[in-house]
Coordinates of C-alpha atoms in Angstrom, one line a residue:
M238 CA -3.4 16.7 16.1
A239 CA -3.6 18.0 12.6
P240 CA -7.0 19.5 11.7
L241 CA -9.3 17.8 9.3
G242 CA -8.5 18.5 5.6
D243 CA -11.0 19.4 2.9
G244 CA -13.3 16.6 2.2
A245 CA -12.1 14.9 5.3
A246 CA -15.2 15.6 7.4
A247 CA -17.2 13.6 4.9
A248 CA -14.6 10.9 5.1
A249 CA -14.9 10.8 8.9
A250 CA -18.6 10.3 8.7
S251 CA -18.6 7.8 5.9
P252 CA -19.7 4.2 6.6
N253 CA -17.1 2.9 4.1
L254 CA -14.0 4.5 5.6
V255 CA -10.6 2.9 4.9
V256 CA -7.9 3.9 7.3
S257 CA -4.3 3.5 6.1
F258 CA -1.5 3.2 8.7
G259 CA 2.2 3.7 8.2
E260 CA 4.7 5.8 6.4
M261 CA 4.6 8.7 4.0
L262 CA 7.8 10.2 2.6
I263 CA 9.4 12.2 -0.2
D264 CA 10.6 10.2 -3.2
F265 CA 13.3 11.8 -5.2
V266 CA 13.1 10.4 -8.7
P267 CA 15.7 11.0 -11.4
D268 CA 14.4 13.3 -14.1
V269 CA 15.9 10.9 -16.7
A270 CA 15.1 7.1 -16.6
G271 CA 17.8 4.5 -16.9
V272 CA 20.6 6.3 -15.1
S273 CA 22.0 5.5 -11.6
L274 CA 21.6 7.9 -8.7
A275 CA 25.2 9.0 -9.1
E276 CA 24.7 9.7 -12.9
S277 CA 21.4 11.6 -12.5
G278 CA 21.7 15.3 -13.1
G279 CA 18.4 16.2 -11.4
F280 CA 15.6 14.8 -9.4
V281 CA 11.8 15.3 -9.3
K282 CA 10.3 15.5 -5.8
A283 CA 7.3 13.2 -5.4
P284 CA 5.2 12.3 -2.4
G285 CA 5.4 8.5 -1.7
G286 CA 5.0 5.8 0.9
A287 CA 2.7 2.9 0.1
P288 CA 0.0 3.3 2.8
A289 CA -0.3 7.0 1.9
N290 CA -0.5 6.2 -1.8
V291 CA -3.3 3.8 -1.1
A292 CA -5.2 6.4 0.9
C293 CA -4.9 8.9 -2.0
A294 CA -5.9 6.3 -4.5
I295 CA -9.1 5.5 -2.6
S296 CA -10.0 9.1 -2.3
K297 CA -9.3 9.8 -6.0
L298 CA -11.6 6.9 -7.0
G299 CA -14.5 8.4 -5.0
G300 CA -13.9 6.4 -1.8
S301 CA -13.4 7.5 1.8
S302 CA -10.0 7.4 3.3
A303 CA -7.9 8.5 6.3
F304 CA -4.2 8.2 7.1
V305 CA -2.5 7.5 10.4
G306 CA 1.2 8.3 10.7
K307 CA 3.9 10.6 12.0
F308 CA 5.8 13.3 10.1
G309 CA 8.8 15.5 10.8
D310 CA 7.8 19.0 11.9
D311 CA 9.6 20.3 8.8
E312 CA 8.7 21.7 5.4
F313 CA 8.5 18.3 3.8
G314 CA 6.3 16.9 6.6
H315 CA 3.8 19.8 6.3
M316 CA 3.9 19.5 2.5
L317 CA 3.0 15.8 2.7
V318 CA 0.1 16.4 5.1
D319 CA -1.1 19.2 2.9
I320 CA -1.0 16.8 -0.1
L321 CA -3.1 14.3 1.8
K322 CA -5.7 17.0 2.5
Q323 CA -5.6 18.2 -1.1
N324 CA -6.4 14.7 -2.1
G325 CA -9.4 14.5 0.1
V326 CA -7.8 12.2 2.7
N327 CA -8.8 12.7 6.4
A328 CA -5.6 13.8 8.2
E329 CA -6.8 13.8 11.8
G330 CA -4.5 10.8 12.5
C331 CA -1.4 12.7 11.4
L332 CA 1.1 13.9 13.9
F333 CA 4.3 16.0 13.8
D334 CA 7.6 15.2 15.6
Q335 CA 9.8 18.2 16.4
H336 CA 12.9 16.1 16.9
A337 CA 12.9 13.9 13.8
R338 CA 12.9 14.5 10.1
T339 CA 10.4 13.4 7.4
A340 CA 11.8 10.3 5.6
L341 CA 13.4 10.6 2.2
A342 CA 14.0 8.0 -0.5
F343 CA 16.0 8.3 -3.7
V344 CA 14.5 6.1 -6.3
T345 CA 16.5 4.9 -9.3
L346 CA 14.3 4.3 -12.4
K347 CA 15.8 1.7 -14.6
S348 CA 15.1 1.9 -18.3
N349 CA 12.2 -0.6 -18.0
G350 CA 10.5 1.6 -15.3
E351 CA 11.5 -0.8 -12.5
R352 CA 13.0 0.8 -9.3
E353 CA 15.8 0.6 -6.8
F354 CA 15.7 2.5 -3.5
M355 CA 18.1 4.4 -1.3
F356 CA 16.5 5.5 2.0
Y357 CA 17.3 8.3 4.4
R358 CA 15.5 7.6 7.7
N359 CA 17.7 7.1 10.8
P360 CA 15.4 7.5 12.5
S361 CA 12.7 9.4 10.6
A362 CA 9.5 10.6 12.3
D363 CA 7.3 7.8 10.9
M364 CA 9.4 5.3 12.9
L365 CA 8.7 7.2 16.2
L366 CA 4.9 6.9 16.3
T367 CA 4.0 5.5 19.7
E368 CA 1.0 3.5 20.9
A369 CA -0.1 6.4 23.1
E370 CA -0.3 8.7 20.1
L371 CA -2.6 6.5 18.1
N372 CA -6.0 8.0 17.2
L373 CA -7.9 4.8 18.1
D374 CA -11.3 6.6 17.7
L375 CA -10.5 7.2 14.0
I376 CA -9.3 3.6 13.5
R377 CA -12.5 2.2 15.1
R378 CA -14.6 4.2 12.7
A379 CA -13.1 2.3 9.7
K380 CA -14.7 -0.4 7.6
I381 CA -11.2 -1.5 6.6
F382 CA -7.8 -1.0 8.3
H383 CA -4.9 -1.1 5.8
Y384 CA -1.2 -1.4 6.5
G385 CA 2.2 -2.5 5.2
S386 CA 5.3 -4.0 6.9
I387 CA 7.7 -1.0 7.0
S388 CA 6.1 0.1 10.2
L389 CA 7.1 -3.3 11.8
I390 CA 10.8 -2.7 11.4
T391 CA 11.6 -0.7 14.5
E392 CA 10.2 0.3 17.9
P393 CA 8.2 2.2 18.9
C394 CA 6.3 2.2 15.6
R395 CA 6.1 -1.6 15.6
S396 CA 4.2 -1.7 18.9
A397 CA 1.9 1.1 17.7
H398 CA 1.2 -0.9 14.5
V399 CA 0.4 -4.0 16.5
A400 CA -1.9 -2.1 18.9
A401 CA -3.7 -0.4 16.0
M402 CA -4.2 -3.7 14.2
R403 CA -5.5 -5.4 17.4
A404 CA -7.9 -2.5 18.1
A405 CA -9.2 -2.8 14.5
K406 CA -9.6 -6.5 14.8
S407 CA -11.4 -6.4 18.2
A408 CA -13.8 -3.8 16.7
G409 CA -14.7 -6.2 13.8
I410 CA -12.9 -4.1 11.2
L411 CA -11.5 -5.9 8.1
C412 CA -7.7 -5.9 8.1
S413 CA -5.9 -5.4 4.8
Y414 CA -2.1 -6.2 4.5
D415 CA 0.2 -5.3 1.6
P416 CA 3.7 -6.2 2.9
N417 CA 5.5 -4.0 0.3
V418 CA 8.9 -5.6 0.9
R419 CA 11.7 -3.0 1.0
L420 CA 14.8 -5.1 1.9
P421 CA 17.2 -2.1 2.3
L422 CA 15.2 -1.0 5.3
W423 CA 15.5 -4.3 7.2
P424 CA 18.6 -5.6 9.1
S425 CA 18.7 -8.7 6.9
E426 CA 16.6 -10.8 4.5
A427 CA 15.8 -13.3 7.4
A428 CA 14.7 -10.4 9.6
A429 CA 12.4 -9.1 6.8
R430 CA 10.9 -12.5 6.2
E431 CA 10.3 -13.1 9.9
G432 CA 8.9 -9.6 10.6
I433 CA 6.6 -9.7 7.6
L434 CA 5.2 -13.1 8.5
S435 CA 4.9 -12.2 12.2
I436 CA 1.5 -10.6 11.7
W437 CA 0.5 -12.6 8.6
K438 CA -2.4 -14.4 10.3
E439 CA -4.0 -11.2 11.6
A440 CA -5.2 -10.2 8.1
D441 CA -8.5 -10.7 6.3
F442 CA -7.1 -9.7 2.9
I443 CA -3.5 -9.9 1.7
K444 CA -2.0 -8.7 -1.5
V445 CA 1.5 -9.7 -2.5
S446 CA 3.5 -9.3 -5.8
D447 CA 5.0 -12.3 -7.5
D448 CA 8.5 -11.1 -6.4
E449 CA 7.2 -11.0 -2.8
V450 CA 5.9 -14.6 -3.1
A451 CA 9.3 -15.7 -4.2
F452 CA 11.0 -13.9 -1.4
L453 CA 8.6 -15.1 1.4
T454 CA 8.4 -18.7 0.3
Q455 CA 12.0 -18.9 -1.2
G456 CA 10.4 -20.7 -4.1
D457 CA 9.0 -20.2 -7.6
A458 CA 6.0 -17.7 -7.5
N459 CA 4.5 -19.4 -10.5
D460 CA 4.2 -22.6 -8.6
E461 CA 0.7 -22.6 -7.0
K462 CA 2.0 -24.8 -4.1
N463 CA 4.3 -22.0 -3.0
V464 CA 1.5 -19.4 -3.2
L465 CA -0.9 -21.6 -1.2
S466 CA 1.8 -22.1 1.5
L467 CA 0.9 -18.4 2.3
W468 CA -2.8 -19.3 2.8
F469 CA -4.3 -19.8 6.2
D470 CA -7.7 -20.6 7.7
G471 CA -9.6 -17.3 8.3
L472 CA -8.0 -15.5 5.3
K473 CA -10.8 -14.2 3.1
L474 CA -8.8 -13.3 0.0
L475 CA -5.2 -13.7 -1.2
I476 CA -4.1 -11.7 -4.3
V477 CA -0.9 -12.2 -6.2
T478 CA -0.1 -9.4 -8.6
D479 CA 2.0 -10.5 -11.7
G480 CA 2.9 -7.1 -13.2
E481 CA 1.4 -6.4 -16.6
K482 CA 0.3 -10.1 -16.8
G483 CA -2.5 -9.2 -14.3
C484 CA -3.2 -11.0 -11.0
R485 CA -4.2 -14.3 -9.4
Y486 CA -6.8 -14.6 -6.7
F487 CA -7.4 -17.2 -4.0
T488 CA -10.4 -17.6 -1.6
K489 CA -11.5 -20.7 0.3
D490 CA -14.1 -21.4 -2.3
F491 CA -12.6 -20.4 -5.7
K492 CA -9.4 -19.3 -7.4
G493 CA -8.4 -17.9 -10.8
S494 CA -6.6 -15.2 -12.7
V495 CA -7.5 -11.9 -14.4
P496 CA -5.4 -10.6 -17.3
G497 CA -3.7 -7.2 -17.1
Y498 CA -3.4 -4.4 -19.6
S499 CA -0.5 -3.4 -21.9
V500 CA 0.5 0.2 -21.5
N501 CA 3.6 2.3 -22.1
T502 CA 5.3 1.9 -18.7
V503 CA 7.3 4.9 -17.5
D504 CA 7.5 4.3 -13.8
T505 CA 6.1 1.4 -11.8
T506 CA 6.1 3.4 -8.5
G507 CA 2.6 3.2 -6.9
A508 CA 1.1 0.7 -9.3
G509 CA 0.6 -1.9 -6.5
D510 CA -0.9 0.9 -4.3
A511 CA -3.3 2.0 -7.1
F512 CA -4.3 -1.7 -7.4
V513 CA -4.9 -2.1 -3.7
G514 CA -6.7 1.2 -3.3
S515 CA -9.1 0.5 -6.1
L516 CA -9.8 -3.0 -4.7
L517 CA -10.4 -1.6 -1.2
V518 CA -12.9 1.0 -2.6
N519 CA -14.9 -1.9 -3.9
V520 CA -14.5 -4.1 -0.8
A521 CA -15.6 -1.2 1.4
K522 CA -18.8 -0.8 -0.7
D523 CA -19.6 -4.5 -0.8
D524 CA -17.6 -7.1 1.0
S525 CA -19.7 -9.9 -0.6
I526 CA -17.0 -9.8 -3.3
F527 CA -15.0 -12.2 -1.1
H528 CA -17.8 -14.8 -1.7
N529 CA -19.0 -13.8 -5.2
E530 CA -16.4 -14.7 -7.9
E531 CA -18.1 -12.8 -10.7
K532 CA -18.1 -9.6 -8.6
L533 CA -14.5 -10.2 -7.5
R534 CA -13.4 -10.7 -11.1
E535 CA -15.0 -7.4 -12.1
A536 CA -13.3 -5.6 -9.2
L537 CA -9.9 -7.1 -10.2
K538 CA -10.3 -6.1 -13.8
F539 CA -10.8 -2.5 -12.5
S540 CA -7.8 -2.8 -10.2
N541 CA -5.6 -4.2 -13.0
A542 CA -6.6 -1.1 -15.1
C543 CA -5.8 1.2 -12.2
G544 CA -2.4 -0.3 -11.6
A545 CA -1.6 -0.2 -15.3
I546 CA -2.5 3.5 -15.6
C547 CA -0.4 4.4 -12.6
T548 CA 2.7 3.1 -14.5
T549 CA 2.3 5.6 -17.4
K550 CA 3.4 8.7 -15.4
K551 CA 6.3 9.4 -13.0
G552 CA 5.6 9.3 -9.3
A553 CA 2.9 7.6 -7.4
I554 CA 0.2 10.1 -6.2
P555 CA 0.3 12.3 -9.4
A556 CA -0.1 9.1 -11.5
L557 CA -3.1 7.7 -9.6
P558 CA -6.0 7.0 -12.0
T559 CA -9.6 8.3 -12.0
V560 CA -12.6 6.0 -12.4
A561 CA -13.2 7.3 -15.9
A562 CA -9.6 6.6 -17.0
A563 CA -9.8 3.0 -15.7
H564 CA -13.1 2.3 -17.5
E565 CA -11.6 3.7 -20.7
L566 CA -8.7 1.3 -20.5
I567 CA -11.0 -1.6 -19.7
S568 CA -13.1 -0.8 -22.7
K569 CA -10.0 -1.1 -24.9
G570 CA -9.5 -4.7 -23.7
S571 CA -6.9 -6.6 -21.7
N572 CA -3.6 -8.1 -22.9

């Protein structure tokens, strides 16, 4: 087991702990936007992996977070766990594998800041986490257990993911799901759709992007009927993020939309994770926002600002916003 990082003892004792489960990897981002991987002359090394980004976002915003996942026992793996600790994330759920490498991703930044991915993980250490290796004590201390879908792609990590989720649910912990569709990692589109939806009804809170709605429903994300086909009894909150346009929200009692913020977008990497992390900080403090539309709208305004700020710099974790930066953008007004 990795020792607790700085600030992590406080996280371990916090009543508002959010535990993120899944992958953390190295993103290699071209140093010039708008070129293909082949054309790129150089790459900037950036820590990535959606669940880890969420954990760092929470901590940077003054919340309490921990990460559960497996890393290669290599320089990159140790660097990533050090980054978690430097960002105040509890790392006692982190493990190292001596026989597998830390995952790598090469990320193409198109001229509009959107991304394409090429992954190196066959298999990477994060895929090899087993159920027996889970730190269930840490998971059961959480107020919220957050996860994506990449950890569902292959065994043994899939079984570990399901076991961790079931342990959280049986302990009465809120389950938060951001599928983060990465099609190149799945055997096929059909396998991705089936895998992502296989745990859909275990969640209390789900965040999807408009592109993910289109992929999962095979319909128009702007058509509310398609969005609502993803709703199920027992879900507390469904959020659809619409890029710079903002987001839409759905609960059993109310629905609506909150406009986003116009910023100079450089790199969209991590924007959804900054959005989710900032929302989970507020849910962990006060889960009445599921039932109070005014509180929810305030929280979503803050999350939209956090997501927008994250697009103004390269990389995910280095671009994560502070509370002050988010409030400054909110004070300037939305789109």
